[in-house]
XYZ file of C-alpha atoms in Angstrom:
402
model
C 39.272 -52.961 12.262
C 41.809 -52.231 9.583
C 42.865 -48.620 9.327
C 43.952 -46.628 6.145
C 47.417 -44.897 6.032
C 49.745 -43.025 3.489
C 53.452 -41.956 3.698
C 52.571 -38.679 3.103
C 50.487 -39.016 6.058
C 53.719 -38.100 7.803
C 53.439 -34.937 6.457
C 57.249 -33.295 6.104
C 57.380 -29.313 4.057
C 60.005 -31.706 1.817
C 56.401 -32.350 0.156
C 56.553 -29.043 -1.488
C 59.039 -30.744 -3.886
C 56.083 -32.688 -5.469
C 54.429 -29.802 -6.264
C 57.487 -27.948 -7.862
C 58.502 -31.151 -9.837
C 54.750 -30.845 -11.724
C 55.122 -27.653 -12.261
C 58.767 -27.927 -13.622
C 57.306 -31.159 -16.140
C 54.474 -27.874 -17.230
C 57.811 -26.147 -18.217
C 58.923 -28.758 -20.052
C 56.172 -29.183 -22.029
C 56.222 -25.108 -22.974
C 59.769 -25.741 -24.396
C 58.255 -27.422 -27.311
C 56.263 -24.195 -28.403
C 58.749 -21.902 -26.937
C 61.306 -23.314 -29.926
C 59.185 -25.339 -32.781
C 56.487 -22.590 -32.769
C 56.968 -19.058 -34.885
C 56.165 -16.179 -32.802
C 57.699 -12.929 -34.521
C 57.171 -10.056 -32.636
C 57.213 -11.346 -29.097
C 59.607 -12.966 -27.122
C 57.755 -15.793 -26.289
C 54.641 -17.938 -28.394
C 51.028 -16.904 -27.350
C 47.685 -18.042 -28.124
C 47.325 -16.510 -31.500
C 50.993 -18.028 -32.124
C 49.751 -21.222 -31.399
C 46.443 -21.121 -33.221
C 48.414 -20.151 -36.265
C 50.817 -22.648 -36.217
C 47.950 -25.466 -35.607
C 45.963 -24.096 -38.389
C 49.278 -23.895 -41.377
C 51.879 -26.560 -39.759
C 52.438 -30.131 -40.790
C 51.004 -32.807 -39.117
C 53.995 -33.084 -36.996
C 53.538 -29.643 -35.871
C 50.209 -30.707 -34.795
C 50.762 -33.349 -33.513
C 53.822 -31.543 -30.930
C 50.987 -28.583 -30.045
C 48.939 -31.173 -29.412
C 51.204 -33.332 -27.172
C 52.751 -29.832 -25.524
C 48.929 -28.237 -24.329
C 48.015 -31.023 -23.027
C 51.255 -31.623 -21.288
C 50.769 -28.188 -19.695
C 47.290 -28.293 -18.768
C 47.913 -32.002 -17.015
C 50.619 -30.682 -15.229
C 49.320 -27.410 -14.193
C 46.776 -29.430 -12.487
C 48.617 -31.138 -10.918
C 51.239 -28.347 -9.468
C 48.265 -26.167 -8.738
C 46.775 -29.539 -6.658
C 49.746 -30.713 -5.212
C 50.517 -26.959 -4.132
C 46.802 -26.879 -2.151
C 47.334 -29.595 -0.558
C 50.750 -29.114 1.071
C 49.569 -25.496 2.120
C 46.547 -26.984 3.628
C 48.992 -29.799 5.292
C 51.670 -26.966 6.152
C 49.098 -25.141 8.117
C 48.316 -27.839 10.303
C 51.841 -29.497 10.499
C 52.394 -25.810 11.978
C 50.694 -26.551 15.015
C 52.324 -29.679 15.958
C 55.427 -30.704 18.334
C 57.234 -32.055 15.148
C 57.180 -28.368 13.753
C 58.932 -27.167 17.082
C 61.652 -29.563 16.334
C 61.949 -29.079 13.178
C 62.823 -25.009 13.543
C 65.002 -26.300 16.340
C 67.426 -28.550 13.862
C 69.093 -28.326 10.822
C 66.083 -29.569 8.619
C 64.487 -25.939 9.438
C 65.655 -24.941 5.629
C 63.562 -27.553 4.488
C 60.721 -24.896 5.428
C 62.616 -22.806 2.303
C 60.618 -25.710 0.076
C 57.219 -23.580 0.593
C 58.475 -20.555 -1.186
C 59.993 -22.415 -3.988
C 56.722 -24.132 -4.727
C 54.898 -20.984 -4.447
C 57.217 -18.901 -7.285
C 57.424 -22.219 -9.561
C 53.461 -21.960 -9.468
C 53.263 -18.367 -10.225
C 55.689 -19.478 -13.482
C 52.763 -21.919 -14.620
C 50.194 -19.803 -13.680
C 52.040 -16.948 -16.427
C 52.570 -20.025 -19.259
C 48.908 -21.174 -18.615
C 47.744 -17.349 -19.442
C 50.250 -17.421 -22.606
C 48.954 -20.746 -24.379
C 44.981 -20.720 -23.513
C 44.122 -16.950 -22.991
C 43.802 -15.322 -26.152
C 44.650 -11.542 -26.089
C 46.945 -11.478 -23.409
C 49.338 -9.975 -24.893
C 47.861 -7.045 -25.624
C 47.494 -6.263 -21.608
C 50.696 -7.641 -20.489
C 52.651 -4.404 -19.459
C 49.685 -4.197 -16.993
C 50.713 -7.808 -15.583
C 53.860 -7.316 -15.256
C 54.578 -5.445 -12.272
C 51.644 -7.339 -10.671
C 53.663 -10.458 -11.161
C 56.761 -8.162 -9.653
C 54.682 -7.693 -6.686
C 53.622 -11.747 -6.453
C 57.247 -12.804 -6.754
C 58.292 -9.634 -4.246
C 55.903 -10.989 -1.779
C 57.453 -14.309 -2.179
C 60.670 -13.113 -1.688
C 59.961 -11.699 2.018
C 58.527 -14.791 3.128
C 61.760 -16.689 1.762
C 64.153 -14.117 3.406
C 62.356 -14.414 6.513
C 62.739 -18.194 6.465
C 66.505 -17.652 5.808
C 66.999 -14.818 8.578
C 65.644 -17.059 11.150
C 67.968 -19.748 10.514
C 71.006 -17.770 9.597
C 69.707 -15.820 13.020
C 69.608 -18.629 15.278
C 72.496 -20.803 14.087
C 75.057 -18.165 13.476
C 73.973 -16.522 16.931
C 74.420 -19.606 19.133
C 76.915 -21.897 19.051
C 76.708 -25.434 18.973
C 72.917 -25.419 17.458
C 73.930 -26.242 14.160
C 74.757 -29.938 13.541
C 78.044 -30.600 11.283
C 77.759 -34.094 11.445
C 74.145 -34.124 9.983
C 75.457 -31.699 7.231
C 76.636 -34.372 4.803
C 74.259 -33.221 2.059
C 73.244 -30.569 -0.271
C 69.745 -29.993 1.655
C 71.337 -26.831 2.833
C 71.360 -24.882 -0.586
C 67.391 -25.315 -0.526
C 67.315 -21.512 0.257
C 69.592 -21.061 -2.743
C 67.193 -22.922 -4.775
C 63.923 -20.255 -3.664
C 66.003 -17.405 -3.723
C 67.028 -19.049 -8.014
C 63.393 -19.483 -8.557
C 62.584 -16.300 -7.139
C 64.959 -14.443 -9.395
C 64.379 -16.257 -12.886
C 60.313 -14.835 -12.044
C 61.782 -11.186 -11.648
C 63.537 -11.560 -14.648
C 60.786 -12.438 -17.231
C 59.468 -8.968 -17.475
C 63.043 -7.958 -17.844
C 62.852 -9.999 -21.184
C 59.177 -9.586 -22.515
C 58.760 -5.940 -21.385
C 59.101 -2.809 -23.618
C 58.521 -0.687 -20.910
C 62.274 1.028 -20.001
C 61.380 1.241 -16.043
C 60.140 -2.355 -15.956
C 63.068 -4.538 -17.755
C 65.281 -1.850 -15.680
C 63.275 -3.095 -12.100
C 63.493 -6.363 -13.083
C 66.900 -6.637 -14.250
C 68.363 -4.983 -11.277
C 65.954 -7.157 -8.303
C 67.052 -10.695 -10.259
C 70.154 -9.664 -10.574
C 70.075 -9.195 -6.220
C 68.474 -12.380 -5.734
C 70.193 -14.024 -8.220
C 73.702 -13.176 -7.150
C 72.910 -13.968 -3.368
C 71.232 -17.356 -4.655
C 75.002 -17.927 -5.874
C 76.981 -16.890 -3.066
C 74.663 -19.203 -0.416
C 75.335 -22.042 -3.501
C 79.186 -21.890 -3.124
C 79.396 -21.195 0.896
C 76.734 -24.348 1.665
C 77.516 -26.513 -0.562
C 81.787 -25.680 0.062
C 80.978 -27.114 3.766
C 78.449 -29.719 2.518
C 80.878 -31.076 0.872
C 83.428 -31.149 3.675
C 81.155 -32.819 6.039
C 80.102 -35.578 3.355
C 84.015 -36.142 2.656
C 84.095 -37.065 6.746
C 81.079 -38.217 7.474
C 79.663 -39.616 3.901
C 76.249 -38.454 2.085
C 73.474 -38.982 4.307
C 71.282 -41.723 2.799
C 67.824 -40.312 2.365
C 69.354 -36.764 1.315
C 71.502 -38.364 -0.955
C 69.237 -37.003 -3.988
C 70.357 -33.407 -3.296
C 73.702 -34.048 -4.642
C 72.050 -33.061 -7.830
C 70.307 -29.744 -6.434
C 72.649 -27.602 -8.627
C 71.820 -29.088 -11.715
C 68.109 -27.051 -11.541
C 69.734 -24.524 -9.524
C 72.501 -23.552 -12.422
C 69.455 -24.010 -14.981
C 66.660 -21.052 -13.559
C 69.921 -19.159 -13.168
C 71.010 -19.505 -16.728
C 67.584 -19.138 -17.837
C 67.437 -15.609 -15.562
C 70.785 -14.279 -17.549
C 68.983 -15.211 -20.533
C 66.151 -13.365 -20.101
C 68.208 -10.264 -19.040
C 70.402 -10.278 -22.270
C 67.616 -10.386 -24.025
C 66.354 -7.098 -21.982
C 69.919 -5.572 -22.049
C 69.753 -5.984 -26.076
C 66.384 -4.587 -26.704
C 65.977 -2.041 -24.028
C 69.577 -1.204 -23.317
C 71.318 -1.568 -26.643
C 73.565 -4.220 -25.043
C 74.560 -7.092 -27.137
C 76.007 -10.786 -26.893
C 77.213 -12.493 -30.184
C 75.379 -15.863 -30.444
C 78.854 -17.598 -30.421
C 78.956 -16.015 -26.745
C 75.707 -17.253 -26.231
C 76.322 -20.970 -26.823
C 79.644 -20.751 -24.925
C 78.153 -20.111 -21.667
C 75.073 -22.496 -21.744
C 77.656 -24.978 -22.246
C 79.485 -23.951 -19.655
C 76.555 -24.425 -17.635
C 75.576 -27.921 -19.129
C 78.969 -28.819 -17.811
C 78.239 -28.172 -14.648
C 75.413 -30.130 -14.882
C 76.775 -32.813 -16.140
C 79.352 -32.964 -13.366
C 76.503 -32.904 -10.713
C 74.323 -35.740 -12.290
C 77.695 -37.816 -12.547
C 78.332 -37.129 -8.892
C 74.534 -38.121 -7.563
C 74.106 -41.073 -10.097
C 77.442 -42.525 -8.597
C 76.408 -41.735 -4.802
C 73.057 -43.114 -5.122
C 73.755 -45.987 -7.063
C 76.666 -46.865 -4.447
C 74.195 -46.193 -1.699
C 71.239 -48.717 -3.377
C 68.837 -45.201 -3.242
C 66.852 -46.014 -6.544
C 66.115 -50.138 -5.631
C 64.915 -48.863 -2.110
C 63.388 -45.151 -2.269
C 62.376 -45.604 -6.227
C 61.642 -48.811 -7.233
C 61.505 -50.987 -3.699
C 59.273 -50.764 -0.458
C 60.402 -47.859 1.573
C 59.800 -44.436 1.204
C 61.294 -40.674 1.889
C 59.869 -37.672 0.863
C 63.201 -36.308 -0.218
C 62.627 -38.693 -3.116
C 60.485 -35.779 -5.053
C 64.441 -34.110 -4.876
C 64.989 -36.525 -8.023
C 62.062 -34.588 -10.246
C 64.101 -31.065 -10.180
C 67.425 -32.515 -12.104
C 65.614 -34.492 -14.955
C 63.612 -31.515 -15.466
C 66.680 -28.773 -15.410
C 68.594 -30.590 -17.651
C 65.801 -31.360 -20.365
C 64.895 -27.390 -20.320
C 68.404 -25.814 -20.268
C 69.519 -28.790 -23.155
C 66.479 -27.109 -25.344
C 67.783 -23.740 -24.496
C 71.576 -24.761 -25.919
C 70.112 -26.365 -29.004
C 68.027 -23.733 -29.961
C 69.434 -20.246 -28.108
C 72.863 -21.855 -28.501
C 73.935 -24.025 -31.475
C 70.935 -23.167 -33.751
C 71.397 -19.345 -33.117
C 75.408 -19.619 -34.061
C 73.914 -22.024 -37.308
C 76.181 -24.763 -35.522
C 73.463 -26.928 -36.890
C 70.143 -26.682 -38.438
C 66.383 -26.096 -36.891
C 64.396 -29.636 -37.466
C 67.627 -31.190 -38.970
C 69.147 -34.457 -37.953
C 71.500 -32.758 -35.342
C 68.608 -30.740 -34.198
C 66.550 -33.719 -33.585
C 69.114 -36.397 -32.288
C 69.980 -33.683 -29.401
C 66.330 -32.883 -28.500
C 65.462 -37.151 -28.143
C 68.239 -36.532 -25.218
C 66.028 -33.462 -23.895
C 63.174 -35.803 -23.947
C 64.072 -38.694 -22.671
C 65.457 -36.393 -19.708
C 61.827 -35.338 -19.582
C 60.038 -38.675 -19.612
C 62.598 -39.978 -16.601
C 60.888 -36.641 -14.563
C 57.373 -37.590 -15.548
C 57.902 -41.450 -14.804
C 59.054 -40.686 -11.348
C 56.475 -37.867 -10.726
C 54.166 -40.848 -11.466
C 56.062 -43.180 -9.460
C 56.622 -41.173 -6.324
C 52.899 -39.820 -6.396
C 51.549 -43.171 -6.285
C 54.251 -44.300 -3.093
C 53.190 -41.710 -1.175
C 49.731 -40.712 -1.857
C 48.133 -44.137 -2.323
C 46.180 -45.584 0.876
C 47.304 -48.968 2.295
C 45.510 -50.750 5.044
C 47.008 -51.521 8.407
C 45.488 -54.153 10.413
C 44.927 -53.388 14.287
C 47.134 -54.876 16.709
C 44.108 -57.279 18.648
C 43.173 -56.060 22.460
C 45.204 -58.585 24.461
């Protein structure tokens, strides 16, 4: 009798990486109301915001509400799904003899993937409240520390995570395997701890409470500056062991880790200007402004060059992408797409609009936001893609009784 089966049958915590990819295309989709819609008086649009721009804008404005809500909502859905079902997955892969192994080897930071999904879901959950809950502005001091506490709790599963396998590796000798370090899976704690901090920070920017942006700004600015210092020290003897050894195959998409890593940290220093200037009377020219997220895009663009050339040389994408075989390391390719299409919206419209290097909804202004979005219809193709390699039952015939 012929038996069902599905890749992600083979259930790996790498999995995680589908849900954060959704939930990263949900952010996205926010950028277009974040920057086309007016919101005076708040930091961020809202429902009222978006009602108000729906009922006076253009067609065209329409049209991009249109296309962004239901962007969220689809995506939410499917973060919030994906997210269930890896938990669910999780718990039972817990219980098995591949779980021993898997705390016993270098893959145990792959286990950092849980915590990552869980604070990029508590980010959607706080966009899905902005756009469809009308009101909530008008009891958001009261969320705020709540979401503190959500992200805090995050936080202590993620340093856990990190404190066993610092613990054990850096204890023992000989228990950590250089050879199978030729990647950038290592800075997957980096990445939590990032995600973590860019969460603490949002009250730091939306707040008008003093002791909340003060809280906020000072806990991201702990996670975010240890997210950096594991960046440099992994990926400094990453690179060292790919230079000897080469860029293991299947991990071969986390040469482009940094590129989301660099962009939820530029985001978090963002957001805690913007607290600094309100509730601090500190104060960054826009000129400054656009000068470091370029910076930052340069950075980027260094890692995508660096993957794209590795992967290409390695035949990843006609394999892993496009051909028969599949790794669940292939979700790793989501994250850049997605960091570069956000952080590119935040230079046009924090950087170059803000220093009136070129005009909102001119022909600069749009030519550079077709690159954010073709950025963002690569993530969503592959989200597509990769969801329907490794979620979609084949049959397997059974071997006949001899």
């Amino acid at each position: 009798m012929a038996q069902t089966h599905r890749p992600a049958d083979s259930y790996s915590p790498v999995y995680f990486l589908a849900s954060l990819g959704a939930g990263g295309i949900a952010v996205t989709f926010f950028m277009f109301l974040m920057f086309w819609v007016p919101h005076k008086g708040q930091p961020v649009p809202i429902f009222e915001d978006i009602m108000a721009a729906w009922s006076t804008g253009s067609p065209w404005m329409q049209t991009g509400i249109a296309v962004a809500l239901a962007g969220i909502a689809l995506f939410a859905v499917l973060n919030i799904r994906s997210l269930i079902w890896n938990l669910s997955a999780y718990s039972a892969f817990k219980r098995t003899e591949a779980f021993t192994k898997l705390r016993a080897s270098n893959a145990e930071t792959t286990l950092l993937a849980m915590p990552l999904a869980l604070a990029m879901t508590v980010n959607v959950g706080f966009i899905l409240g902005l756009v469809f809950v009308p009101g909530l502005w008008g009891v958001v001091e009261y969320l705020f520390p709540l979401a503190m506490i959500a992200f805090g709790l995050i936080a202590v599963i993620a340093f856990r995570l990190i404190g066993d396998f610092l613990g054990r590796v850096l204890s023992q000798g000989g228990v950590f395997d250089v050879t199978a370090h030729n990647s950038f899976a290592q800075l997957t704690p980096a990445f939590a701890l990032a995600m973590i901090a860019v969460g603490f920070s949002a009250p730091a920017a939306m707040s008008t409470n003093a002791l909340t942006v003060g809280t906020a700004l000072v806990i991201s600015t702990v996670l975010g500056t240890i997210a950096i210092l594991y960046t440099v020290l992994a990926a400094t003897t990453a690179f060292a062991s790919m230079l000897q050894h080469g860029t293991a195959r299947e991990a071969g998409p986390t040469l482009m880790i940094v590129v989301p890593i660099v962009t939820v940290l530029g985001i978090m220093f963002v957001r805690q200007d913007h607290g600094l200037h309100t509730t601090f009377e500190g104060h960054t020219t826009a000129g400054e402004t656009m000068v470091f997220l370029a910076r930052l895009l340069a950075i980027q663009v260094a890692f995508l060059g660096l993957g794209a050339v590795v992967l290409r040389a390695q035949g990843y994408f006609s394999d892993f992408v496009m051909g028969p075989k599949t790794s669940p390391g292939s979700y790793a390719l989501v994250c850049p797409f997605v960091a570069f299409s956000v952080l590119l919206h935040f230079f046009i419209n924090k950087g170059l609009v803000a220093a009136h290097v070129i005009d909102k909804f001119g022909a600069g202004y749009w030519s550079l936001t077709a690159i954010a979005i073709a950025f963002q219809m690569v993530a969503i193709a592959l989200v597509f893609r990769l969801n329907r390699q490794h979620f979609t039952r084949t049959q397997i015939a059974a071997v006949p009784a001899e």
